[in-house]
Amino acid sequence: MRYRNPNEVISPRNMVGDINVIHDGGNAESENLVPFSIAEVTWDGTKQLAVRWNISHAEWHNQQKLDELIECKGNPSSRGFPTWFILPKKDSEAWKCLKDAMLKFENSGN
């Protein structure tokens, strides 16, 4: 399946810049990859960590996308444009909550 190169996910243009892709899981054609990306981006002038699915769940059931006639937009997207989900700043209370939730989930055996 064709998907948008994470280096080219630049929407919204007035907020995203300087994309440094840390991980590109591609389109998961390899059984060892999961189709998501992680990047360090400049978001509203500040370096932030961002994530996105290269291919959304619904796109796996779209025959035109399976046949590579249409590019996958992934998730999140806005008005048909691929976007990033910006994670909380490292020094924020939200980051601490996210980190605690990941540790709790990991320790739950899931």
PDB file of N, CA and C in Angstrom:
ATOM      1  N   MET A   1       0.837  -1.186   0.000  1.00  0.00           N
ATOM      2  CA  MET A   1       0.000   0.000   0.000  1.00  0.00           C
ATOM      3  C   MET A   1       0.877   1.242   0.000  1.00  0.00           C
ATOM      4  N   ARG A   2       0.453   2.224  -0.782  1.00  0.00           N
ATOM      5  CA  ARG A   2       1.180   3.492  -0.813  1.00  0.00           C
ATOM      6  C   ARG A   2       0.734   4.360   0.360  1.00  0.00           C
ATOM      7  N   TYR A   3       1.680   4.991   1.011  1.00  0.00           N
ATOM      8  CA  TYR A   3       1.366   5.880   2.127  1.00  0.00           C
ATOM      9  C   TYR A   3       2.236   7.120   2.018  1.00  0.00           C
ATOM     10  N   ARG A   4       1.823   8.169   2.702  1.00  0.00           N
ATOM     11  CA  ARG A   4       2.575   9.418   2.679  1.00  0.00           C
ATOM     12  C   ARG A   4       3.861   9.266   3.476  1.00  0.00           C
ATOM     13  N   ASN A   5       4.973   9.604   2.842  1.00  0.00           N
ATOM     14  CA  ASN A   5       6.267   9.600   3.518  1.00  0.00           C
ATOM     15  C   ASN A   5       6.160  10.533   4.729  1.00  0.00           C
ATOM     16  N   PRO A   6       6.492  10.057   5.931  1.00  0.00           N
ATOM     17  CA  PRO A   6       6.339  10.920   7.116  1.00  0.00           C
ATOM     18  C   PRO A   6       7.143  12.222   7.039  1.00  0.00           C
ATOM     19  N   ASN A   7       8.222  12.242   6.260  1.00  0.00           N
ATOM     20  CA  ASN A   7       8.971  13.490   6.074  1.00  0.00           C
ATOM     21  C   ASN A   7       8.157  14.537   5.325  1.00  0.00           C
ATOM     22  N   GLU A   8       7.082  14.082   4.654  1.00  0.00           N
ATOM     23  CA  GLU A   8       6.244  14.982   3.868  1.00  0.00           C
ATOM     24  C   GLU A   8       4.921  15.317   4.560  1.00  0.00           C
ATOM     25  N   VAL A   9       4.760  14.899   5.817  1.00  0.00           N
ATOM     26  CA  VAL A   9       3.546  15.230   6.563  1.00  0.00           C
ATOM     27  C   VAL A   9       3.784  16.588   7.210  1.00  0.00           C
ATOM     28  N   ILE A  10       3.297  17.616   6.536  1.00  0.00           N
ATOM     29  CA  ILE A  10       3.625  18.995   6.935  1.00  0.00           C
ATOM     30  C   ILE A  10       2.366  19.826   7.211  1.00  0.00           C
ATOM     31  N   SER A  11       1.300  19.166   7.570  1.00  0.00           N
ATOM     32  CA  SER A  11       0.052  19.884   7.809  1.00  0.00           C
ATOM     33  C   SER A  11      -0.283  19.867   9.296  1.00  0.00           C
ATOM     34  N   PRO A  12      -0.779  20.953   9.846  1.00  0.00           N
ATOM     35  CA  PRO A  12      -1.022  22.244   9.214  1.00  0.00           C
ATOM     36  C   PRO A  12       0.283  23.020   9.007  1.00  0.00           C
ATOM     37  N   ARG A  13       0.420  23.581   7.844  1.00  0.00           N
ATOM     38  CA  ARG A  13       1.681  24.236   7.445  1.00  0.00           C
ATOM     39  C   ARG A  13       2.122  25.350   8.396  1.00  0.00           C
ATOM     40  N   ASN A  14       1.174  26.017   9.014  1.00  0.00           N
ATOM     41  CA  ASN A  14       1.553  27.119   9.901  1.00  0.00           C
ATOM     42  C   ASN A  14       1.996  26.632  11.282  1.00  0.00           C
ATOM     43  N   MET A  15       1.947  25.313  11.516  1.00  0.00           N
ATOM     44  CA  MET A  15       2.318  24.773  12.831  1.00  0.00           C
ATOM     45  C   MET A  15       3.507  23.812  12.783  1.00  0.00           C
ATOM     46  N   VAL A  16       3.685  23.074  11.673  1.00  0.00           N
ATOM     47  CA  VAL A  16       4.680  21.995  11.594  1.00  0.00           C
ATOM     48  C   VAL A  16       5.888  22.420  10.778  1.00  0.00           C
ATOM     49  N   GLY A  17       7.065  22.090  11.292  1.00  0.00           N
ATOM     50  CA  GLY A  17       8.305  22.340  10.557  1.00  0.00           C
ATOM     51  C   GLY A  17       9.410  21.438  11.061  1.00  0.00           C
ATOM     52  N   ASP A  18      10.529  21.440  10.375  1.00  0.00           N
ATOM     53  CA  ASP A  18      11.738  20.712  10.783  1.00  0.00           C
ATOM     54  C   ASP A  18      11.416  19.284  11.248  1.00  0.00           C
ATOM     55  N   ILE A  19      10.960  18.449  10.342  1.00  0.00           N
ATOM     56  CA  ILE A  19      10.583  17.076  10.681  1.00  0.00           C
ATOM     57  C   ILE A  19      11.826  16.191  10.666  1.00  0.00           C
ATOM     58  N   ASN A  20      12.070  15.517  11.780  1.00  0.00           N
ATOM     59  CA  ASN A  20      13.166  14.557  11.896  1.00  0.00           C
ATOM     60  C   ASN A  20      12.544  13.207  12.250  1.00  0.00           C
ATOM     61  N   VAL A  21      12.372  12.335  11.254  1.00  0.00           N
ATOM     62  CA  VAL A  21      11.721  11.044  11.474  1.00  0.00           C
ATOM     63  C   VAL A  21      12.656  10.134  12.263  1.00  0.00           C
ATOM     64  N   ILE A  22      12.178   9.656  13.389  1.00  0.00           N
ATOM     65  CA  ILE A  22      12.932   8.761  14.261  1.00  0.00           C
ATOM     66  C   ILE A  22      12.632   7.309  13.902  1.00  0.00           C
ATOM     67  N   HIS A  23      11.383   7.035  13.528  1.00  0.00           N
ATOM     68  CA  HIS A  23      10.964   5.685  13.147  1.00  0.00           C
ATOM     69  C   HIS A  23       9.900   5.769  12.055  1.00  0.00           C
ATOM     70  N   ASP A  24      10.101   5.020  10.980  1.00  0.00           N
ATOM     71  CA  ASP A  24       9.095   4.904   9.919  1.00  0.00           C
ATOM     72  C   ASP A  24       8.800   3.426   9.739  1.00  0.00           C
ATOM     73  N   GLY A  25       7.636   2.991  10.213  1.00  0.00           N
ATOM     74  CA  GLY A  25       7.238   1.591  10.108  1.00  0.00           C
ATOM     75  C   GLY A  25       6.733   1.204   8.733  1.00  0.00           C
ATOM     76  N   GLY A  26       6.788   2.123   7.789  1.00  0.00           N
ATOM     77  CA  GLY A  26       6.394   1.818   6.422  1.00  0.00           C
ATOM     78  C   GLY A  26       4.926   1.461   6.310  1.00  0.00           C
ATOM     79  N   ASN A  27       4.653   0.489   5.428  1.00  0.00           N
ATOM     80  CA  ASN A  27       3.274   0.063   5.206  1.00  0.00           C
ATOM     81  C   ASN A  27       3.020  -1.329   5.766  1.00  0.00           C
ATOM     82  N   ALA A  28       3.933  -1.810   6.580  1.00  0.00           N
ATOM     83  CA  ALA A  28       3.801  -3.091   7.283  1.00  0.00           C
ATOM     84  C   ALA A  28       3.827  -4.290   6.354  1.00  0.00           C
ATOM     85  N   GLU A  29       4.405  -4.144   5.152  1.00  0.00           N
ATOM     86  CA  GLU A  29       4.540  -5.308   4.274  1.00  0.00           C
ATOM     87  C   GLU A  29       5.487  -6.329   4.892  1.00  0.00           C
ATOM     88  N   SER A  30       6.445  -5.840   5.671  1.00  0.00           N
ATOM     89  CA  SER A  30       7.316  -6.742   6.419  1.00  0.00           C
ATOM     90  C   SER A  30       6.586  -7.131   7.700  1.00  0.00           C
ATOM     91  N   GLU A  31       6.595  -8.409   8.028  1.00  0.00           N
ATOM     92  CA  GLU A  31       5.869  -8.854   9.224  1.00  0.00           C
ATOM     93  C   GLU A  31       6.465  -8.316  10.516  1.00  0.00           C
ATOM     94  N   ASN A  32       7.658  -7.732  10.452  1.00  0.00           N
ATOM     95  CA  ASN A  32       8.294  -7.205  11.658  1.00  0.00           C
ATOM     96  C   ASN A  32       7.972  -5.735  11.912  1.00  0.00           C
ATOM     97  N   LEU A  33       7.241  -5.098  11.000  1.00  0.00           N
ATOM     98  CA  LEU A  33       6.971  -3.677  11.144  1.00  0.00           C
ATOM     99  C   LEU A  33       5.500  -3.424  11.459  1.00  0.00           C
ATOM    100  N   VAL A  34       5.257  -2.344  12.156  1.00  0.00           N
ATOM    101  CA  VAL A  34       3.906  -1.850  12.422  1.00  0.00           C
ATOM    102  C   VAL A  34       3.838  -0.498  11.710  1.00  0.00           C
ATOM    103  N   PRO A  35       2.781  -0.235  10.926  1.00  0.00           N
ATOM    104  CA  PRO A  35       2.764   0.955  10.068  1.00  0.00           C
ATOM    105  C   PRO A  35       2.505   2.270  10.808  1.00  0.00           C
ATOM    106  N   PHE A  36       3.432   2.667  11.664  1.00  0.00           N
ATOM    107  CA  PHE A  36       3.320   3.967  12.321  1.00  0.00           C
ATOM    108  C   PHE A  36       4.667   4.667  12.276  1.00  0.00           C
ATOM    109  N   SER A  37       4.640   5.960  12.491  1.00  0.00           N
ATOM    110  CA  SER A  37       5.867   6.754  12.476  1.00  0.00           C
ATOM    111  C   SER A  37       5.963   7.602  13.734  1.00  0.00           C
ATOM    112  N   ILE A  38       7.203   7.871  14.117  1.00  0.00           N
ATOM    113  CA  ILE A  38       7.518   8.754  15.235  1.00  0.00           C
ATOM    114  C   ILE A  38       8.509   9.788  14.701  1.00  0.00           C
ATOM    115  N   ALA A  39       8.315  11.031  15.072  1.00  0.00           N
ATOM    116  CA  ALA A  39       9.227  12.077  14.615  1.00  0.00           C
ATOM    117  C   ALA A  39       9.381  13.159  15.670  1.00  0.00           C
ATOM    118  N   GLU A  40      10.518  13.830  15.589  1.00  0.00           N
ATOM    119  CA  GLU A  40      10.698  15.066  16.327  1.00  0.00           C
ATOM    120  C   GLU A  40      10.340  16.171  15.337  1.00  0.00           C
ATOM    121  N   VAL A  41       9.391  17.005  15.698  1.00  0.00           N
ATOM    122  CA  VAL A  41       8.967  18.077  14.810  1.00  0.00           C
ATOM    123  C   VAL A  41       9.017  19.407  15.557  1.00  0.00           C
ATOM    124  N   THR A  42       9.115  20.465  14.799  1.00  0.00           N
ATOM    125  CA  THR A  42       8.927  21.783  15.384  1.00  0.00           C
ATOM    126  C   THR A  42       7.445  22.081  15.270  1.00  0.00           C
ATOM    127  N   TRP A  43       6.781  22.244  16.409  1.00  0.00           N
ATOM    128  CA  TRP A  43       5.343  22.501  16.483  1.00  0.00           C
ATOM    129  C   TRP A  43       5.139  23.863  17.115  1.00  0.00           C
ATOM    130  N   ASP A  44       4.650  24.787  16.332  1.00  0.00           N
ATOM    131  CA  ASP A  44       4.415  26.140  16.830  1.00  0.00           C
ATOM    132  C   ASP A  44       5.684  26.722  17.444  1.00  0.00           C
ATOM    133  N   GLY A  45       6.821  26.447  16.794  1.00  0.00           N
ATOM    134  CA  GLY A  45       8.099  27.007  17.222  1.00  0.00           C
ATOM    135  C   GLY A  45       8.845  26.232  18.291  1.00  0.00           C
ATOM    136  N   THR A  46       8.287  25.104  18.773  1.00  0.00           N
ATOM    137  CA  THR A  46       8.909  24.323  19.846  1.00  0.00           C
ATOM    138  C   THR A  46       9.127  22.884  19.390  1.00  0.00           C
ATOM    139  N   LYS A  47      10.276  22.297  19.738  1.00  0.00           N
ATOM    140  CA  LYS A  47      10.543  20.890  19.414  1.00  0.00           C
ATOM    141  C   LYS A  47       9.608  19.996  20.224  1.00  0.00           C
ATOM    142  N   GLN A  48       8.914  19.103  19.541  1.00  0.00           N
ATOM    143  CA  GLN A  48       7.963  18.193  20.172  1.00  0.00           C
ATOM    144  C   GLN A  48       8.110  16.805  19.555  1.00  0.00           C
ATOM    145  N   LEU A  49       7.651  15.809  20.285  1.00  0.00           N
ATOM    146  CA  LEU A  49       7.597  14.444  19.780  1.00  0.00           C
ATOM    147  C   LEU A  49       6.210  14.227  19.184  1.00  0.00           C
ATOM    148  N   ALA A  50       6.155  13.589  18.008  1.00  0.00           N
ATOM    149  CA  ALA A  50       4.888  13.393  17.315  1.00  0.00           C
ATOM    150  C   ALA A  50       4.798  11.960  16.801  1.00  0.00           C
ATOM    151  N   VAL A  51       3.567  11.450  16.712  1.00  0.00           N
ATOM    152  CA  VAL A  51       3.334  10.093  16.202  1.00  0.00           C
ATOM    153  C   VAL A  51       2.173  10.114  15.212  1.00  0.00           C
ATOM    154  N   ARG A  52       2.102   9.086  14.372  1.00  0.00           N
ATOM    155  CA  ARG A  52       0.974   8.923  13.445  1.00  0.00           C
ATOM    156  C   ARG A  52       0.976   7.500  12.892  1.00  0.00           C
ATOM    157  N   TRP A  53      -0.202   7.023  12.536  1.00  0.00           N
ATOM    158  CA  TRP A  53      -0.331   5.763  11.807  1.00  0.00           C
ATOM    159  C   TRP A  53      -0.143   6.081  10.332  1.00  0.00           C
ATOM    160  N   ASN A  54       0.750   5.372   9.651  1.00  0.00           N
ATOM    161  CA  ASN A  54       0.939   5.583   8.215  1.00  0.00           C
ATOM    162  C   ASN A  54      -0.285   5.130   7.428  1.00  0.00           C
ATOM    163  N   ILE A  55      -0.966   4.111   7.930  1.00  0.00           N
ATOM    164  CA  ILE A  55      -2.171   3.567   7.305  1.00  0.00           C
ATOM    165  C   ILE A  55      -3.215   3.410   8.404  1.00  0.00           C
ATOM    166  N   SER A  56      -4.379   4.003   8.194  1.00  0.00           N
ATOM    167  CA  SER A  56      -5.437   3.905   9.202  1.00  0.00           C
ATOM    168  C   SER A  56      -6.149   2.562   9.087  1.00  0.00           C
ATOM    169  N   HIS A  57      -6.867   2.213  10.141  1.00  0.00           N
ATOM    170  CA  HIS A  57      -7.595   0.937  10.175  1.00  0.00           C
ATOM    171  C   HIS A  57      -8.553   0.812   8.989  1.00  0.00           C
ATOM    172  N   ALA A  58      -9.301   1.838   8.697  1.00  0.00           N
ATOM    173  CA  ALA A  58     -10.282   1.796   7.603  1.00  0.00           C
ATOM    174  C   ALA A  58      -9.620   1.622   6.237  1.00  0.00           C
ATOM    175  N   GLU A  59      -8.398   2.122   6.085  1.00  0.00           N
ATOM    176  CA  GLU A  59      -7.722   2.035   4.780  1.00  0.00           C
ATOM    177  C   GLU A  59      -7.358   0.604   4.402  1.00  0.00           C
ATOM    178  N   TRP A  60      -7.231  -0.278   5.382  1.00  0.00           N
ATOM    179  CA  TRP A  60      -6.923  -1.682   5.092  1.00  0.00           C
ATOM    180  C   TRP A  60      -8.086  -2.379   4.379  1.00  0.00           C
ATOM    181  N   HIS A  61      -9.265  -1.751   4.391  1.00  0.00           N
ATOM    182  CA  HIS A  61     -10.456  -2.345   3.778  1.00  0.00           C
ATOM    183  C   HIS A  61     -10.879  -1.602   2.509  1.00  0.00           C
ATOM    184  N   ASN A  62     -10.054  -0.686   2.025  1.00  0.00           N
ATOM    185  CA  ASN A  62     -10.371   0.101   0.847  1.00  0.00           C
ATOM    186  C   ASN A  62      -9.644  -0.521  -0.344  1.00  0.00           C
ATOM    187  N   GLN A  63     -10.398  -1.103  -1.275  1.00  0.00           N
ATOM    188  CA  GLN A  63      -9.790  -1.837  -2.387  1.00  0.00           C
ATOM    189  C   GLN A  63      -8.906  -0.948  -3.256  1.00  0.00           C
ATOM    190  N   GLN A  64      -9.300   0.305  -3.469  1.00  0.00           N
ATOM    191  CA  GLN A  64      -8.473   1.202  -4.272  1.00  0.00           C
ATOM    192  C   GLN A  64      -7.125   1.461  -3.604  1.00  0.00           C
ATOM    193  N   LYS A  65      -7.113   1.505  -2.296  1.00  0.00           N
ATOM    194  CA  LYS A  65      -5.851   1.706  -1.573  1.00  0.00           C
ATOM    195  C   LYS A  65      -5.042   0.416  -1.547  1.00  0.00           C
ATOM    196  N   LEU A  66      -5.723  -0.724  -1.419  1.00  0.00           N
ATOM    197  CA  LEU A  66      -5.030  -2.014  -1.484  1.00  0.00           C
ATOM    198  C   LEU A  66      -4.382  -2.222  -2.857  1.00  0.00           C
ATOM    199  N   ASP A  67      -5.054  -1.741  -3.899  1.00  0.00           N
ATOM    200  CA  ASP A  67      -4.526  -1.841  -5.265  1.00  0.00           C
ATOM    201  C   ASP A  67      -3.558  -0.726  -5.603  1.00  0.00           C
ATOM    202  N   GLU A  68      -3.249   0.141  -4.625  1.00  0.00           N
ATOM    203  CA  GLU A  68      -2.322   1.272  -4.753  1.00  0.00           C
ATOM    204  C   GLU A  68      -2.757   2.286  -5.801  1.00  0.00           C
ATOM    205  N   LEU A  69      -4.074   2.393  -6.021  1.00  0.00           N
ATOM    206  CA  LEU A  69      -4.602   3.414  -6.916  1.00  0.00           C
ATOM    207  C   LEU A  69      -4.715   4.758  -6.196  1.00  0.00           C
ATOM    208  N   ILE A  70      -4.858   4.699  -4.876  1.00  0.00           N
ATOM    209  CA  ILE A  70      -4.974   5.892  -4.039  1.00  0.00           C
ATOM    210  C   ILE A  70      -3.983   5.774  -2.884  1.00  0.00           C
ATOM    211  N   GLU A  71      -3.337   6.880  -2.539  1.00  0.00           N
ATOM    212  CA  GLU A  71      -2.399   6.908  -1.416  1.00  0.00           C
ATOM    213  C   GLU A  71      -3.158   6.905  -0.088  1.00  0.00           C
ATOM    214  N   CYS A  72      -2.657   6.158   0.870  1.00  0.00           N
ATOM    215  CA  CYS A  72      -3.223   6.153   2.224  1.00  0.00           C
ATOM    216  C   CYS A  72      -2.858   7.456   2.919  1.00  0.00           C
ATOM    217  N   LYS A  73      -3.809   8.018   3.638  1.00  0.00           N
ATOM    218  CA  LYS A  73      -3.572   9.266   4.383  1.00  0.00           C
ATOM    219  C   LYS A  73      -3.139   9.000   5.810  1.00  0.00           C
ATOM    220  N   GLY A  74      -3.455   7.801   6.337  1.00  0.00           N
ATOM    221  CA  GLY A  74      -3.077   7.480   7.703  1.00  0.00           C
ATOM    222  C   GLY A  74      -3.973   8.180   8.715  1.00  0.00           C
ATOM    223  N   ASN A  75      -3.501   8.174   9.964  1.00  0.00           N
ATOM    224  CA  ASN A  75      -4.260   8.752  11.056  1.00  0.00           C
ATOM    225  C   ASN A  75      -3.284   9.349  12.069  1.00  0.00           C
ATOM    226  N   PRO A  76      -3.444  10.578  12.515  1.00  0.00           N
ATOM    227  CA  PRO A  76      -4.573  11.439  12.222  1.00  0.00           C
ATOM    228  C   PRO A  76      -4.453  12.103  10.846  1.00  0.00           C
ATOM    229  N   SER A  77      -5.594  12.616  10.399  1.00  0.00           N
ATOM    230  CA  SER A  77      -5.645  13.448   9.201  1.00  0.00           C
ATOM    231  C   SER A  77      -6.719  14.504   9.428  1.00  0.00           C
ATOM    232  N   SER A  78      -6.600  15.571   8.666  1.00  0.00           N
ATOM    233  CA  SER A  78      -7.560  16.665   8.789  1.00  0.00           C
ATOM    234  C   SER A  78      -7.892  17.166   7.390  1.00  0.00           C
ATOM    235  N   ARG A  79      -9.169  17.151   7.061  1.00  0.00           N
ATOM    236  CA  ARG A  79      -9.651  17.609   5.754  1.00  0.00           C
ATOM    237  C   ARG A  79      -8.900  16.945   4.609  1.00  0.00           C
ATOM    238  N   GLY A  80      -8.557  15.650   4.777  1.00  0.00           N
ATOM    239  CA  GLY A  80      -7.880  14.899   3.727  1.00  0.00           C
ATOM    240  C   GLY A  80      -6.370  15.030   3.713  1.00  0.00           C
ATOM    241  N   PHE A  81      -5.813  15.766   4.666  1.00  0.00           N
ATOM    242  CA  PHE A  81      -4.365  15.940   4.746  1.00  0.00           C
ATOM    243  C   PHE A  81      -3.817  15.160   5.928  1.00  0.00           C
ATOM    244  N   PRO A  82      -2.747  14.364   5.722  1.00  0.00           N
ATOM    245  CA  PRO A  82      -2.114  13.667   6.850  1.00  0.00           C
ATOM    246  C   PRO A  82      -1.547  14.679   7.849  1.00  0.00           C
ATOM    247  N   THR A  83      -1.699  14.389   9.134  1.00  0.00           N
ATOM    248  CA  THR A  83      -1.190  15.268  10.191  1.00  0.00           C
ATOM    249  C   THR A  83      -0.480  14.427  11.248  1.00  0.00           C
ATOM    250  N   TRP A  84       0.112  15.091  12.211  1.00  0.00           N
ATOM    251  CA  TRP A  84       0.779  14.442  13.341  1.00  0.00           C
ATOM    252  C   TRP A  84      -0.065  14.589  14.595  1.00  0.00           C
ATOM    253  N   PHE A  85       0.054  13.601  15.495  1.00  0.00           N
ATOM    254  CA  PHE A  85      -0.470  13.730  16.854  1.00  0.00           C
ATOM    255  C   PHE A  85       0.712  14.172  17.699  1.00  0.00           C
ATOM    256  N   ILE A  86       0.612  15.348  18.270  1.00  0.00           N
ATOM    257  CA  ILE A  86       1.713  15.910  19.050  1.00  0.00           C
ATOM    258  C   ILE A  86       1.585  15.438  20.496  1.00  0.00           C
ATOM    259  N   LEU A  87       2.630  14.797  20.991  1.00  0.00           N
ATOM    260  CA  LEU A  87       2.637  14.331  22.376  1.00  0.00           C
ATOM    261  C   LEU A  87       2.887  15.500  23.328  1.00  0.00           C
ATOM    262  N   PRO A  88       2.470  15.369  24.575  1.00  0.00           N
ATOM    263  CA  PRO A  88       2.694  16.452  25.541  1.00  0.00           C
ATOM    264  C   PRO A  88       4.178  16.762  25.717  1.00  0.00           C
ATOM    265  N   LYS A  89       4.463  17.978  26.130  1.00  0.00           N
ATOM    266  CA  LYS A  89       5.848  18.377  26.402  1.00  0.00           C
ATOM    267  C   LYS A  89       6.399  17.543  27.546  1.00  0.00           C
ATOM    268  N   LYS A  90       7.704  17.228  27.452  1.00  0.00           N
ATOM    269  CA  LYS A  90       8.343  16.359  28.441  1.00  0.00           C
ATOM    270  C   LYS A  90       8.229  16.858  29.873  1.00  0.00           C
ATOM    271  N   ASP A  91       8.245  18.138  30.065  1.00  0.00           N
ATOM    272  CA  ASP A  91       8.234  18.675  31.424  1.00  0.00           C
ATOM    273  C   ASP A  91       6.823  18.999  31.923  1.00  0.00           C
ATOM    274  N   SER A  92       5.800  18.491  31.232  1.00  0.00           N
ATOM    275  CA  SER A  92       4.424  18.797  31.622  1.00  0.00           C
ATOM    276  C   SER A  92       3.818  17.692  32.480  1.00  0.00           C
ATOM    277  N   GLU A  93       2.747  18.044  33.168  1.00  0.00           N
ATOM    278  CA  GLU A  93       2.000  17.059  33.954  1.00  0.00           C
ATOM    279  C   GLU A  93       1.387  16.009  33.028  1.00  0.00           C
ATOM    280  N   ALA A  94       0.993  16.431  31.812  1.00  0.00           N
ATOM    281  CA  ALA A  94       0.415  15.495  30.845  1.00  0.00           C
ATOM    282  C   ALA A  94       1.431  14.426  30.437  1.00  0.00           C
ATOM    283  N   TRP A  95       2.716  14.814  30.284  1.00  0.00           N
ATOM    284  CA  TRP A  95       3.771  13.847  29.944  1.00  0.00           C
ATOM    285  C   TRP A  95       3.903  12.820  31.069  1.00  0.00           C
ATOM    286  N   LYS A  96       3.880  13.284  32.315  1.00  0.00           N
ATOM    287  CA  LYS A  96       3.979  12.381  33.460  1.00  0.00           C
ATOM    288  C   LYS A  96       2.808  11.404  33.451  1.00  0.00           C
ATOM    289  N   CYS A  97       1.610  11.890  33.182  1.00  0.00           N
ATOM    290  CA  CYS A  97       0.428  11.010  33.122  1.00  0.00           C
ATOM    291  C   CYS A  97       0.570   9.986  31.998  1.00  0.00           C
ATOM    292  N   LEU A  98       1.048  10.426  30.842  1.00  0.00           N
ATOM    293  CA  LEU A  98       1.245   9.518  29.711  1.00  0.00           C
ATOM    294  C   LEU A  98       2.276   8.446  30.054  1.00  0.00           C
ATOM    295  N   LYS A  99       3.376   8.858  30.643  1.00  0.00           N
ATOM    296  CA  LYS A  99       4.436   7.928  31.026  1.00  0.00           C
ATOM    297  C   LYS A  99       3.928   6.918  32.061  1.00  0.00           C
ATOM    298  N   ASP A 100       3.200   7.404  33.060  1.00  0.00           N
ATOM    299  CA  ASP A 100       2.631   6.517  34.086  1.00  0.00           C
ATOM    300  C   ASP A 100       1.653   5.520  33.468  1.00  0.00           C
ATOM    301  N   ALA A 101       0.829   5.995  32.544  1.00  0.00           N
ATOM    302  CA  ALA A 101      -0.146   5.110  31.893  1.00  0.00           C
ATOM    303  C   ALA A 101       0.548   4.031  31.072  1.00  0.00           C
ATOM    304  N   MET A 102       1.637   4.388  30.378  1.00  0.00           N
ATOM    305  CA  MET A 102       2.376   3.392  29.580  1.00  0.00           C
ATOM    306  C   MET A 102       3.010   2.348  30.483  1.00  0.00           C
ATOM    307  N   LEU A 103       3.579   2.771  31.608  1.00  0.00           N
ATOM    308  CA  LEU A 103       4.182   1.823  32.546  1.00  0.00           C
ATOM    309  C   LEU A 103       3.122   0.905  33.150  1.00  0.00           C
ATOM    310  N   LYS A 104       1.988   1.467  33.508  1.00  0.00           N
ATOM    311  CA  LYS A 104       0.893   0.679  34.073  1.00  0.00           C
ATOM    312  C   LYS A 104       0.410  -0.351  33.051  1.00  0.00           C
ATOM    313  N   PHE A 105       0.257   0.069  31.814  1.00  0.00           N
ATOM    314  CA  PHE A 105      -0.188  -0.838  30.762  1.00  0.00           C
ATOM    315  C   PHE A 105       0.837  -1.951  30.536  1.00  0.00           C
ATOM    316  N   GLU A 106       2.114  -1.574  30.476  1.00  0.00           N
ATOM    317  CA  GLU A 106       3.179  -2.547  30.268  1.00  0.00           C
ATOM    318  C   GLU A 106       3.211  -3.574  31.394  1.00  0.00           C
ATOM    319  N   ASN A 107       3.023  -3.136  32.613  1.00  0.00           N
ATOM    320  CA  ASN A 107       3.074  -4.026  33.771  1.00  0.00           C
ATOM    321  C   ASN A 107       1.814  -4.850  33.964  1.00  0.00           C
ATOM    322  N   SER A 108       0.757  -4.534  33.213  1.00  0.00           N
ATOM    323  CA  SER A 108      -0.501  -5.270  33.345  1.00  0.00           C
ATOM    324  C   SER A 108      -0.493  -6.575  32.575  1.00  0.00           C
ATOM    325  N   GLY A 109       0.566  -6.816  31.801  1.00  0.00           N
ATOM    326  CA  GLY A 109       0.657  -8.056  31.033  1.00  0.00           C
ATOM    327  C   GLY A 109       0.020  -7.965  29.651  1.00  0.00           C
ATOM    328  N   ASN A 110      -0.411  -6.786  29.271  1.00  0.00           N
ATOM    329  CA  ASN A 110      -1.019  -6.587  27.937  1.00  0.00           C
ATOM    330  C   ASN A 110       0.025  -6.392  26.868  1.00  0.00           C
TER     331      ASN A 110
END
